[in-house]
């Protein structure tokens, strides 16, 4: 996508940010539930879930659905849905591999199975939303990857052919006229529409609905209760919290971008920050100017990509592009906003949609993503199989976390299932190196990705070397 700012009427796109609230749009919804009290004293349970985002909520819910008699406790350091689960773009994808291309590169022999499991997982999410009456604006509209540079057209066409050869249905290549007929932008040159593999959701409402479903099945939830230490305790495990402890037969760790209670896992995850803007609701005239009648989510195909979608009340969420890593990998409240990125995103928005000049942004926000070097989740156990973990979703966890929850429960039960037999589940990504090499490497990778975007997608020697050893960086 062209990066130059739109210049019309002498008004900078940055003026559209003037009145924007520095808060996630989704979390301001009046459907936000009351907060649960913090844990005080000791608790005992069969299964302790640490983390109240999608990963933890799905684990708790599925544990009760598998065995209604299982005693399940969930603890969350802030409020359920407060972190990535309430800040993301609301793209609920079937892909378990961070897209078809990444799956082909890493697990070509089992990609067909992974695609099948991912499709079943998305079907199961849709079923759970209906069964539990979760009002989260679930729309299975698919997603269009758009080309905004000539080399990306060829890449999308090749991906469509690969999907056809694998027998994967639902992918449709769109030429320039066809993609612009769906969503009108002068920057769009082609598109690849995954018609059935992605749903749009209100992300916070999904998290809150899962919370209500968990409570209805008897899960005990404690908010403002971070787990500070995990250790073996007899035949089980114990987790210390600020005002108490939880003793459990098993624990499932769903802390994602936050430091893992299993310290040996920390080098495998680099927390990176992603940012988004939300517009005011579009008028009928503005809607007519851009089309978007079928309401798919969209993302462009650059290394530094944008993702964008239209909401139930006709706003446009516009996010991505920058991937901000802070030295040492910290996750801090002061990192939640990045004005330089907001300015870039505003400029890029009006380059994509010049017909929307004059629209204002009402909200700007950011949040941490648990990126790993293979861009998709990894799994395992600790404490002799009494603790399970799933992390490293790299920005595609809205749907994949439910699959990760199934894997964690399989691992804790000791079952051999079609999930636990996957190479993807049995293998680990390469860890990121320690500082200062980590920051230096990420910086060189970011620079190289930018150069590739500017040079027809040609990857330099650094990126080729990273590809060869399987070490990557993305959001």
mmCIF file of N, CA, C and O in Angstrom, residues 332-427:
data_model
loop_
_atom_site.group_PDB
_atom_site.id
_atom_site.type_symbol
_atom_site.label_atom_id
_atom_site.label_comp_id
_atom_site.label_asym_id
_atom_site.label_seq_id
_atom_site.Cartn_x
_atom_site.Cartn_y
_atom_site.Cartn_z
ATOM 1 N N UNK A 332 4.139 -3.567 29.904
ATOM 2 C CA UNK A 332 3.854 -2.479 30.824
ATOM 3 C C UNK A 332 2.740 -1.590 30.291
ATOM 4 O O UNK A 332 2.581 -1.444 29.078
ATOM 5 N N UNK A 333 2.014 -0.973 31.205
ATOM 6 C CA UNK A 333 0.888 -0.121 30.820
ATOM 7 C C UNK A 333 1.338 1.045 29.951
ATOM 8 O O UNK A 333 0.614 1.466 29.036
ATOM 9 N N UNK A 334 2.535 1.586 30.202
ATOM 10 C CA UNK A 334 2.978 2.745 29.422
ATOM 11 C C UNK A 334 3.262 2.393 27.962
ATOM 12 O O UNK A 334 3.398 3.288 27.117
ATOM 13 N N UNK A 335 3.345 1.106 27.646
ATOM 14 C CA UNK A 335 3.565 0.701 26.260
ATOM 15 C C UNK A 335 2.255 0.601 25.469
ATOM 16 O O UNK A 335 2.285 0.352 24.255
ATOM 17 N N UNK A 336 1.125 0.770 26.136
ATOM 18 C CA UNK A 336 -0.167 0.575 25.477
ATOM 19 C C UNK A 336 -0.485 1.648 24.442
ATOM 20 O O UNK A 336 -1.456 1.492 23.689
ATOM 21 N N UNK A 337 0.283 2.732 24.405
ATOM 22 C CA UNK A 337 0.027 3.794 23.435
ATOM 23 C C UNK A 337 1.326 4.198 22.764
ATOM 24 O O UNK A 337 2.388 4.228 23.402
ATOM 25 N N UNK A 338 1.224 4.520 21.477
ATOM 26 C CA UNK A 338 2.405 4.871 20.694
ATOM 27 C C UNK A 338 1.982 5.914 19.654
ATOM 28 O O UNK A 338 1.576 5.565 18.529
ATOM 29 N N UNK A 339 2.053 7.195 19.985
ATOM 30 C CA UNK A 339 1.546 8.238 19.089
ATOM 31 C C UNK A 339 2.147 8.204 17.690
ATOM 32 O O UNK A 339 1.444 8.487 16.708
ATOM 33 N N UNK A 340 3.437 7.875 17.562
ATOM 34 C CA UNK A 340 4.041 7.811 16.229
ATOM 35 C C UNK A 340 3.317 6.783 15.355
ATOM 36 O O UNK A 340 3.092 7.018 14.158
ATOM 37 N N UNK A 341 2.968 5.650 15.953
ATOM 38 C CA UNK A 341 2.237 4.632 15.195
ATOM 39 C C UNK A 341 0.836 5.107 14.865
ATOM 40 O O UNK A 341 0.342 4.870 13.749
ATOM 41 N N UNK A 342 0.168 5.771 15.790
ATOM 42 C CA UNK A 342 -1.170 6.289 15.496
ATOM 43 C C UNK A 342 -1.128 7.242 14.304
ATOM 44 O O UNK A 342 -2.016 7.218 13.437
ATOM 45 N N UNK A 343 -0.098 8.078 14.226
ATOM 46 C CA UNK A 343 0.020 9.006 13.099
ATOM 47 C C UNK A 343 0.218 8.255 11.789
ATOM 48 O O UNK A 343 -0.419 8.571 10.775
ATOM 49 N N UNK A 344 1.089 7.252 11.804
ATOM 50 C CA UNK A 344 1.292 6.450 10.596
ATOM 51 C C UNK A 344 -0.007 5.785 10.162
ATOM 52 O O UNK A 344 -0.372 5.788 8.976
ATOM 53 N N UNK A 345 -0.689 5.171 11.125
ATOM 54 C CA UNK A 345 -1.917 4.464 10.793
ATOM 55 C C UNK A 345 -2.964 5.407 10.213
ATOM 56 O O UNK A 345 -3.675 5.051 9.259
ATOM 57 N N UNK A 346 -3.079 6.617 10.758
ATOM 58 C CA UNK A 346 -4.044 7.581 10.229
ATOM 59 C C UNK A 346 -3.706 7.951 8.788
ATOM 60 O O UNK A 346 -4.584 8.012 7.908
ATOM 61 N N UNK A 347 -2.427 8.184 8.512
ATOM 62 C CA UNK A 347 -2.007 8.517 7.149
ATOM 63 C C UNK A 347 -2.299 7.368 6.195
ATOM 64 O O UNK A 347 -2.818 7.566 5.082
ATOM 65 N N UNK A 348 -1.979 6.155 6.615
ATOM 66 C CA UNK A 348 -2.200 4.993 5.758
ATOM 67 C C UNK A 348 -3.695 4.755 5.523
ATOM 68 O O UNK A 348 -4.101 4.324 4.436
ATOM 69 N N UNK A 349 -4.503 5.022 6.528
ATOM 70 C CA UNK A 349 -5.959 4.846 6.394
ATOM 71 C C UNK A 349 -6.493 5.695 5.253
ATOM 72 O O UNK A 349 -7.260 5.221 4.402
ATOM 73 N N UNK A 350 -6.103 6.968 5.228
ATOM 74 C CA UNK A 350 -6.651 7.862 4.212
ATOM 75 C C UNK A 350 -6.007 7.641 2.848
ATOM 76 O O UNK A 350 -6.576 8.032 1.821
ATOM 77 N N UNK A 351 -4.846 7.000 2.801
ATOM 78 C CA UNK A 351 -4.304 6.553 1.520
ATOM 79 C C UNK A 351 -5.157 5.414 0.967
ATOM 80 O O UNK A 351 -5.439 5.363 -0.230
ATOM 81 N N UNK A 352 -5.564 4.528 1.838
ATOM 82 C CA UNK A 352 -6.409 3.406 1.410
ATOM 83 C C UNK A 352 -7.816 3.869 1.055
ATOM 84 O O UNK A 352 -8.388 3.417 0.059
ATOM 85 N N UNK A 353 -8.362 4.772 1.850
ATOM 86 C CA UNK A 353 -9.742 5.226 1.648
ATOM 87 C C UNK A 353 -9.801 6.754 1.525
ATOM 88 O O UNK A 353 -10.306 7.448 2.417
ATOM 89 N N UNK A 354 -9.294 7.315 0.433
ATOM 90 C CA UNK A 354 -9.333 8.773 0.286
ATOM 91 C C UNK A 354 -10.752 9.326 0.240
ATOM 92 O O UNK A 354 -10.982 10.497 0.585
ATOM 93 N N UNK A 355 -11.723 8.490 -0.141
ATOM 94 C CA UNK A 355 -13.110 8.936 -0.199
ATOM 95 C C UNK A 355 -13.709 9.178 1.189
ATOM 96 O O UNK A 355 -14.811 9.715 1.303
ATOM 97 N N UNK A 356 -12.983 8.795 2.246
ATOM 98 C CA UNK A 356 -13.481 9.002 3.606
ATOM 99 C C UNK A 356 -12.830 10.207 4.286
ATOM 100 O O UNK A 356 -12.876 10.337 5.512
ATOM 101 N N UNK A 357 -12.249 11.090 3.499
ATOM 102 C CA UNK A 357 -11.674 12.295 4.080
ATOM 103 C C UNK A 357 -12.712 13.001 4.948
ATOM 104 O O UNK A 357 -13.878 13.145 4.573
ATOM 105 N N UNK A 358 -12.285 13.443 6.139
ATOM 106 C CA UNK A 358 -13.182 14.139 7.060
ATOM 107 C C UNK A 358 -13.700 13.267 8.181
ATOM 108 O O UNK A 358 -14.209 13.779 9.176
ATOM 109 N N UNK A 359 -13.581 11.945 8.027
ATOM 110 C CA UNK A 359 -14.020 11.069 9.115
ATOM 111 C C UNK A 359 -13.051 11.199 10.287
ATOM 112 O O UNK A 359 -11.872 11.525 10.114
ATOM 113 N N UNK A 360 -13.534 10.958 11.493
ATOM 114 C CA UNK A 360 -12.729 11.097 12.701
ATOM 115 C C UNK A 360 -12.519 9.733 13.347
ATOM 116 O O UNK A 360 -13.337 8.825 13.222
ATOM 117 N N UNK A 361 -11.411 9.639 14.074
ATOM 118 C CA UNK A 361 -11.153 8.459 14.893
ATOM 119 C C UNK A 361 -11.615 8.748 16.312
ATOM 120 O O UNK A 361 -11.351 9.821 16.872
ATOM 121 N N UNK A 362 -12.314 7.788 16.904
ATOM 122 C CA UNK A 362 -12.848 7.971 18.251
ATOM 123 C C UNK A 362 -12.011 7.280 19.325
ATOM 124 O O UNK A 362 -12.079 7.660 20.492
ATOM 125 N N UNK A 363 -11.232 6.267 18.931
ATOM 126 C CA UNK A 363 -10.459 5.500 19.907
ATOM 127 C C UNK A 363 -9.113 5.096 19.302
ATOM 128 O O UNK A 363 -9.025 4.771 18.107
ATOM 129 N N UNK A 364 -8.076 5.104 20.117
ATOM 130 C CA UNK A 364 -6.764 4.568 19.768
ATOM 131 C C UNK A 364 -6.273 3.725 20.933
ATOM 132 O O UNK A 364 -6.482 4.091 22.091
ATOM 133 N N UNK A 365 -5.624 2.613 20.629
ATOM 134 C CA UNK A 365 -5.134 1.758 21.716
ATOM 135 C C UNK A 365 -4.110 0.765 21.184
ATOM 136 O O UNK A 365 -3.913 0.629 19.980
ATOM 137 N N UNK A 366 -3.465 0.104 22.107
ATOM 138 C CA UNK A 366 -2.528 -0.949 21.762
ATOM 139 C C UNK A 366 -2.547 -2.042 22.807
ATOM 140 O O UNK A 366 -3.239 -1.959 23.826
ATOM 141 N N UNK A 367 -1.759 -3.071 22.558
ATOM 142 C CA UNK A 367 -1.657 -4.183 23.493
ATOM 143 C C UNK A 367 -0.588 -5.152 23.069
ATOM 144 O O UNK A 367 -0.065 -5.081 21.940
ATOM 145 N N UNK A 368 -0.245 -6.054 23.972
ATOM 146 C CA UNK A 368 0.861 -6.986 23.751
ATOM 147 C C UNK A 368 0.390 -8.266 23.071
ATOM 148 O O UNK A 368 -0.699 -8.777 23.345
ATOM 149 N N UNK A 369 1.242 -8.779 22.193
ATOM 150 C CA UNK A 369 1.030 -10.026 21.460
ATOM 151 C C UNK A 369 2.148 -10.992 21.838
ATOM 152 O O UNK A 369 3.316 -10.601 21.933
ATOM 153 N N UNK A 370 1.806 -12.258 22.030
ATOM 154 C CA UNK A 370 2.811 -13.266 22.419
ATOM 155 C C UNK A 370 3.416 -13.910 21.176
ATOM 156 O O UNK A 370 3.108 -15.038 20.815
ATOM 157 N N UNK A 371 4.318 -13.188 20.519
ATOM 158 C CA UNK A 371 4.895 -13.729 19.297
ATOM 159 C C UNK A 371 5.961 -14.774 19.611
ATOM 160 O O UNK A 371 6.668 -14.689 20.612
ATOM 161 N N UNK A 372 6.031 -15.790 18.761
ATOM 162 C CA UNK A 372 7.105 -16.776 18.852
ATOM 163 C C UNK A 372 7.711 -16.936 17.474
ATOM 164 O O UNK A 372 7.181 -16.439 16.480
ATOM 165 N N UNK A 373 8.830 -17.630 17.380
ATOM 166 C CA UNK A 373 9.618 -17.627 16.152
ATOM 167 C C UNK A 373 8.996 -18.436 15.021
ATOM 168 O O UNK A 373 9.449 -18.343 13.880
ATOM 169 N N UNK A 374 7.954 -19.232 15.298
ATOM 170 C CA UNK A 374 7.301 -19.938 14.200
ATOM 171 C C UNK A 374 5.905 -19.382 13.937
ATOM 172 O O UNK A 374 5.167 -19.927 13.109
ATOM 173 N N UNK A 375 5.498 -18.319 14.648
ATOM 174 C CA UNK A 375 4.270 -17.553 14.417
ATOM 175 C C UNK A 375 2.991 -18.289 14.822
ATOM 176 O O UNK A 375 1.898 -17.777 14.576
ATOM 177 N N UNK A 376 3.091 -19.445 15.421
ATOM 178 C CA UNK A 376 1.891 -20.175 15.821
ATOM 179 C C UNK A 376 2.170 -20.905 17.125
ATOM 180 O O UNK A 376 3.318 -21.139 17.497
ATOM 181 N N UNK A 377 1.116 -21.274 17.811
ATOM 182 C CA UNK A 377 1.219 -21.738 19.191
ATOM 183 C C UNK A 377 2.081 -22.984 19.337
ATOM 184 O O UNK A 377 2.200 -23.809 18.428
ATOM 185 N N UNK A 378 2.668 -23.108 20.513
ATOM 186 C CA UNK A 378 3.368 -24.330 20.894
ATOM 187 C C UNK A 378 2.861 -24.778 22.254
ATOM 188 O O UNK A 378 2.256 -24.006 23.002
ATOM 189 N N UNK A 379 3.107 -26.042 22.578
ATOM 190 C CA UNK A 379 2.421 -26.698 23.689
ATOM 191 C C UNK A 379 3.388 -27.591 24.454
ATOM 192 O O UNK A 379 4.434 -27.983 23.940
ATOM 193 N N UNK A 380 3.007 -27.949 25.667
ATOM 194 C CA UNK A 380 3.822 -28.877 26.429
ATOM 195 C C UNK A 380 3.361 -28.993 27.861
ATOM 196 O O UNK A 380 2.316 -28.446 28.248
ATOM 197 N N UNK A 381 4.159 -29.706 28.664
ATOM 198 C CA UNK A 381 3.823 -29.913 30.070
ATOM 199 C C UNK A 381 5.051 -29.654 30.934
ATOM 200 O O UNK A 381 6.182 -29.618 30.463
ATOM 201 N N UNK A 382 4.789 -29.481 32.223
ATOM 202 C CA UNK A 382 5.833 -29.328 33.242
ATOM 203 C C UNK A 382 5.347 -30.018 34.504
ATOM 204 O O UNK A 382 4.211 -30.501 34.578
ATOM 205 N N UNK A 383 6.220 -30.087 35.510
ATOM 206 C CA UNK A 383 5.882 -30.691 36.793
ATOM 207 C C UNK A 383 5.334 -32.113 36.630
ATOM 208 O O UNK A 383 4.292 -32.471 37.194
ATOM 209 N N UNK A 384 6.056 -32.902 35.829
ATOM 210 C CA UNK A 384 5.669 -34.299 35.664
ATOM 211 C C UNK A 384 4.326 -34.501 35.014
ATOM 212 O O UNK A 384 3.645 -35.501 35.291
ATOM 213 N N UNK A 385 3.946 -33.588 34.143
ATOM 214 C CA UNK A 385 2.667 -33.710 33.454
ATOM 215 C C UNK A 385 1.496 -33.104 34.202
ATOM 216 O O UNK A 385 0.357 -33.176 33.720
ATOM 217 N N UNK A 386 1.749 -32.501 35.350
ATOM 218 C CA UNK A 386 0.650 -31.909 36.124
ATOM 219 C C UNK A 386 0.320 -30.485 35.684
ATOM 220 O O UNK A 386 -0.728 -29.957 36.056
ATOM 221 N N UNK A 387 1.218 -29.857 34.934
ATOM 222 C CA UNK A 387 0.991 -28.517 34.407
ATOM 223 C C UNK A 387 1.088 -28.578 32.894
ATOM 224 O O UNK A 387 1.991 -29.212 32.341
ATOM 225 N N UNK A 388 0.155 -27.934 32.207
ATOM 226 C CA UNK A 388 0.186 -27.837 30.747
ATOM 227 C C UNK A 388 0.216 -26.368 30.348
ATOM 228 O O UNK A 388 -0.228 -25.491 31.108
ATOM 229 N N UNK A 389 0.727 -26.102 29.150
ATOM 230 C CA UNK A 389 0.779 -24.724 28.667
ATOM 231 C C UNK A 389 0.538 -24.698 27.163
ATOM 232 O O UNK A 389 0.777 -25.675 26.439
ATOM 233 N N UNK A 390 0.051 -23.566 26.707
ATOM 234 C CA UNK A 390 -0.090 -23.255 25.282
ATOM 235 C C UNK A 390 0.142 -21.765 25.151
ATOM 236 O O UNK A 390 -0.513 -20.970 25.829
ATOM 237 N N UNK A 391 1.077 -21.377 24.314
ATOM 238 C CA UNK A 391 1.372 -19.953 24.126
ATOM 239 C C UNK A 391 2.094 -19.752 22.808
ATOM 240 O O UNK A 391 2.462 -20.707 22.135
ATOM 241 N N UNK A 392 2.253 -18.486 22.412
ATOM 242 C CA UNK A 392 2.923 -18.161 21.163
ATOM 243 C C UNK A 392 1.989 -18.007 19.982
ATOM 244 O O UNK A 392 2.394 -18.207 18.835
ATOM 245 N N UNK A 393 0.733 -17.588 20.205
ATOM 246 C CA UNK A 393 -0.258 -17.520 19.131
ATOM 247 C C UNK A 393 0.055 -16.441 18.097
ATOM 248 O O UNK A 393 -0.471 -16.458 16.990
ATOM 249 N N UNK A 394 0.872 -15.472 18.449
ATOM 250 C CA UNK A 394 1.381 -14.465 17.508
ATOM 251 C C UNK A 394 0.252 -13.743 16.778
ATOM 252 O O UNK A 394 0.239 -13.624 15.544
ATOM 253 N N UNK A 395 -0.721 -13.279 17.535
ATOM 254 C CA UNK A 395 -1.761 -12.433 16.966
ATOM 255 C C UNK A 395 -2.908 -13.155 16.316
ATOM 256 O O UNK A 395 -3.840 -12.523 15.821
ATOM 257 N N UNK A 396 -2.892 -14.477 16.284
ATOM 258 C CA UNK A 396 -3.985 -15.221 15.650
ATOM 259 C C UNK A 396 -4.643 -16.156 16.663
ATOM 260 O O UNK A 396 -4.985 -17.290 16.346
ATOM 261 N N UNK A 397 -4.846 -15.648 17.876
ATOM 262 C CA UNK A 397 -5.348 -16.499 18.937
ATOM 263 C C UNK A 397 -6.839 -16.461 19.182
ATOM 264 O O UNK A 397 -7.341 -17.233 19.999
ATOM 265 N N UNK A 398 -7.578 -15.592 18.497
ATOM 266 C CA UNK A 398 -9.015 -15.504 18.769
ATOM 267 C C UNK A 398 -9.681 -16.848 18.534
ATOM 268 O O UNK A 398 -10.506 -17.295 19.330
ATOM 269 N N UNK A 399 -9.317 -17.518 17.457
ATOM 270 C CA UNK A 399 -9.871 -18.838 17.201
ATOM 271 C C UNK A 399 -8.984 -19.967 17.698
ATOM 272 O O UNK A 399 -9.464 -20.943 18.279
ATOM 273 N N UNK A 400 -7.672 -19.844 17.486
ATOM 274 C CA UNK A 400 -6.755 -20.950 17.776
ATOM 275 C C UNK A 400 -6.651 -21.269 19.255
ATOM 276 O O UNK A 400 -6.251 -22.381 19.628
ATOM 277 N N UNK A 401 -7.000 -20.333 20.140
ATOM 278 C CA UNK A 401 -6.914 -20.616 21.573
ATOM 279 C C UNK A 401 -7.868 -21.720 22.000
ATOM 280 O O UNK A 401 -7.574 -22.444 22.954
ATOM 281 N N UNK A 402 -8.980 -21.858 21.314
ATOM 282 C CA UNK A 402 -9.868 -22.964 21.678
ATOM 283 C C UNK A 402 -9.195 -24.300 21.374
ATOM 284 O O UNK A 402 -9.262 -25.241 22.179
ATOM 285 N N UNK A 403 -8.526 -24.394 20.225
ATOM 286 C CA UNK A 403 -7.765 -25.597 19.905
ATOM 287 C C UNK A 403 -6.668 -25.815 20.940
ATOM 288 O O UNK A 403 -6.448 -26.938 21.401
ATOM 289 N N UNK A 404 -5.975 -24.740 21.328
ATOM 290 C CA UNK A 404 -4.929 -24.858 22.342
ATOM 291 C C UNK A 404 -5.467 -25.360 23.670
ATOM 292 O O UNK A 404 -4.798 -26.122 24.384
ATOM 293 N N UNK A 405 -6.681 -24.945 24.021
ATOM 294 C CA UNK A 405 -7.308 -25.432 25.249
ATOM 295 C C UNK A 405 -7.551 -26.937 25.179
ATOM 296 O O UNK A 405 -7.312 -27.678 26.145
ATOM 297 N N UNK A 406 -8.011 -27.404 24.011
ATOM 298 C CA UNK A 406 -8.219 -28.839 23.830
ATOM 299 C C UNK A 406 -6.897 -29.598 23.992
ATOM 300 O O UNK A 406 -6.841 -30.655 24.635
ATOM 301 N N UNK A 407 -5.829 -29.042 23.418
ATOM 302 C CA UNK A 407 -4.526 -29.696 23.524
ATOM 303 C C UNK A 407 -4.077 -29.767 24.978
ATOM 304 O O UNK A 407 -3.610 -30.814 25.462
ATOM 305 N N UNK A 408 -4.195 -28.672 25.716
ATOM 306 C CA UNK A 408 -3.781 -28.675 27.122
ATOM 307 C C UNK A 408 -4.554 -29.712 27.922
ATOM 308 O O UNK A 408 -3.968 -30.446 28.735
ATOM 309 N N UNK A 409 -5.850 -29.814 27.697
ATOM 310 C CA UNK A 409 -6.648 -30.797 28.433
ATOM 311 C C UNK A 409 -6.280 -32.221 28.033
ATOM 312 O O UNK A 409 -6.246 -33.125 28.878
ATOM 313 N N UNK A 410 -5.985 -32.429 26.739
ATOM 314 C CA UNK A 410 -5.509 -33.744 26.308
ATOM 315 C C UNK A 410 -4.205 -34.108 27.015
ATOM 316 O O UNK A 410 -4.027 -35.241 27.494
ATOM 317 N N UNK A 411 -3.273 -33.158 27.057
ATOM 318 C CA UNK A 411 -1.972 -33.418 27.676
ATOM 319 C C UNK A 411 -2.114 -33.713 29.168
ATOM 320 O O UNK A 411 -1.448 -34.604 29.706
ATOM 321 N N UNK A 412 -2.973 -32.982 29.849
ATOM 322 C CA UNK A 412 -3.158 -33.204 31.282
ATOM 323 C C UNK A 412 -3.801 -34.557 31.561
ATOM 324 O O UNK A 412 -3.534 -35.173 32.601
ATOM 325 N N UNK A 413 -4.646 -35.018 30.654
ATOM 326 C CA UNK A 413 -5.307 -36.316 30.846
ATOM 327 C C UNK A 413 -4.409 -37.480 30.473
ATOM 328 O O UNK A 413 -4.720 -38.634 30.785
ATOM 329 N N UNK A 414 -3.312 -37.179 29.775
ATOM 330 C CA UNK A 414 -2.435 -38.244 29.304
ATOM 331 C C UNK A 414 -2.946 -38.966 28.074
ATOM 332 O O UNK A 414 -2.393 -39.991 27.674
ATOM 333 N N UNK A 415 -3.994 -38.428 27.448
ATOM 334 C CA UNK A 415 -4.576 -39.070 26.278
ATOM 335 C C UNK A 415 -3.700 -38.870 25.041
ATOM 336 O O UNK A 415 -3.079 -37.824 24.866
ATOM 337 N N UNK A 416 -3.683 -39.874 24.185
ATOM 338 C CA UNK A 416 -3.127 -39.723 22.849
ATOM 339 C C UNK A 416 -4.291 -39.456 21.909
ATOM 340 O O UNK A 416 -5.179 -40.299 21.742
ATOM 341 N N UNK A 417 -4.319 -38.288 21.345
ATOM 342 C CA UNK A 417 -5.421 -37.886 20.471
ATOM 343 C C UNK A 417 -4.869 -37.449 19.124
ATOM 344 O O UNK A 417 -3.660 -37.337 18.926
ATOM 345 N N UNK A 418 -5.765 -37.173 18.182
ATOM 346 C CA UNK A 418 -5.321 -36.671 16.888
ATOM 347 C C UNK A 418 -4.613 -35.336 17.028
ATOM 348 O O UNK A 418 -3.790 -34.968 16.191
ATOM 349 N N UNK A 419 -4.902 -34.627 18.106
ATOM 350 C CA UNK A 419 -4.211 -33.359 18.343
ATOM 351 C C UNK A 419 -2.805 -33.596 18.888
ATOM 352 O O UNK A 419 -1.841 -32.996 18.406
ATOM 353 N N UNK A 420 -2.671 -34.433 19.892
ATOM 354 C CA UNK A 420 -1.356 -34.616 20.521
ATOM 355 C C UNK A 420 -0.375 -35.361 19.620
ATOM 356 O O UNK A 420 0.831 -35.313 19.860
ATOM 357 N N UNK A 421 -0.875 -36.034 18.586
ATOM 358 C CA UNK A 421 0.008 -36.742 17.664
ATOM 359 C C UNK A 421 0.583 -35.833 16.585
ATOM 360 O O UNK A 421 1.474 -36.236 15.834
ATOM 361 N N UNK A 422 0.106 -34.607 16.491
ATOM 362 C CA UNK A 422 0.586 -33.689 15.463
ATOM 363 C C UNK A 422 2.042 -33.293 15.711
ATOM 364 O O UNK A 422 2.445 -33.043 16.846
ATOM 365 N N UNK A 423 2.807 -33.194 14.637
ATOM 366 C CA UNK A 423 4.163 -32.670 14.746
ATOM 367 C C UNK A 423 4.137 -31.251 15.302
ATOM 368 O O UNK A 423 4.998 -30.859 16.087
ATOM 369 N N UNK A 424 3.143 -30.467 14.898
ATOM 370 C CA UNK A 424 3.007 -29.101 15.399
ATOM 371 C C UNK A 424 2.900 -29.077 16.920
ATOM 372 O O UNK A 424 3.438 -28.185 17.583
ATOM 373 N N UNK A 425 2.210 -30.053 17.494
ATOM 374 C CA UNK A 425 2.031 -30.106 18.948
ATOM 375 C C UNK A 425 3.256 -30.694 19.623
ATOM 376 O O UNK A 425 3.645 -30.271 20.721
ATOM 377 N N UNK A 426 3.911 -31.641 18.987
ATOM 378 C CA UNK A 426 5.049 -32.330 19.606
ATOM 379 C C UNK A 426 6.358 -31.535 19.509
ATOM 380 O O UNK A 426 7.306 -31.817 20.224
ATOM 381 N N UNK A 427 6.412 -30.552 18.612
ATOM 382 C CA UNK A 427 7.653 -29.802 18.395
ATOM 383 C C UNK A 427 7.581 -28.424 19.055
ATOM 384 O O UNK A 427 6.513 -27.965 19.464
#
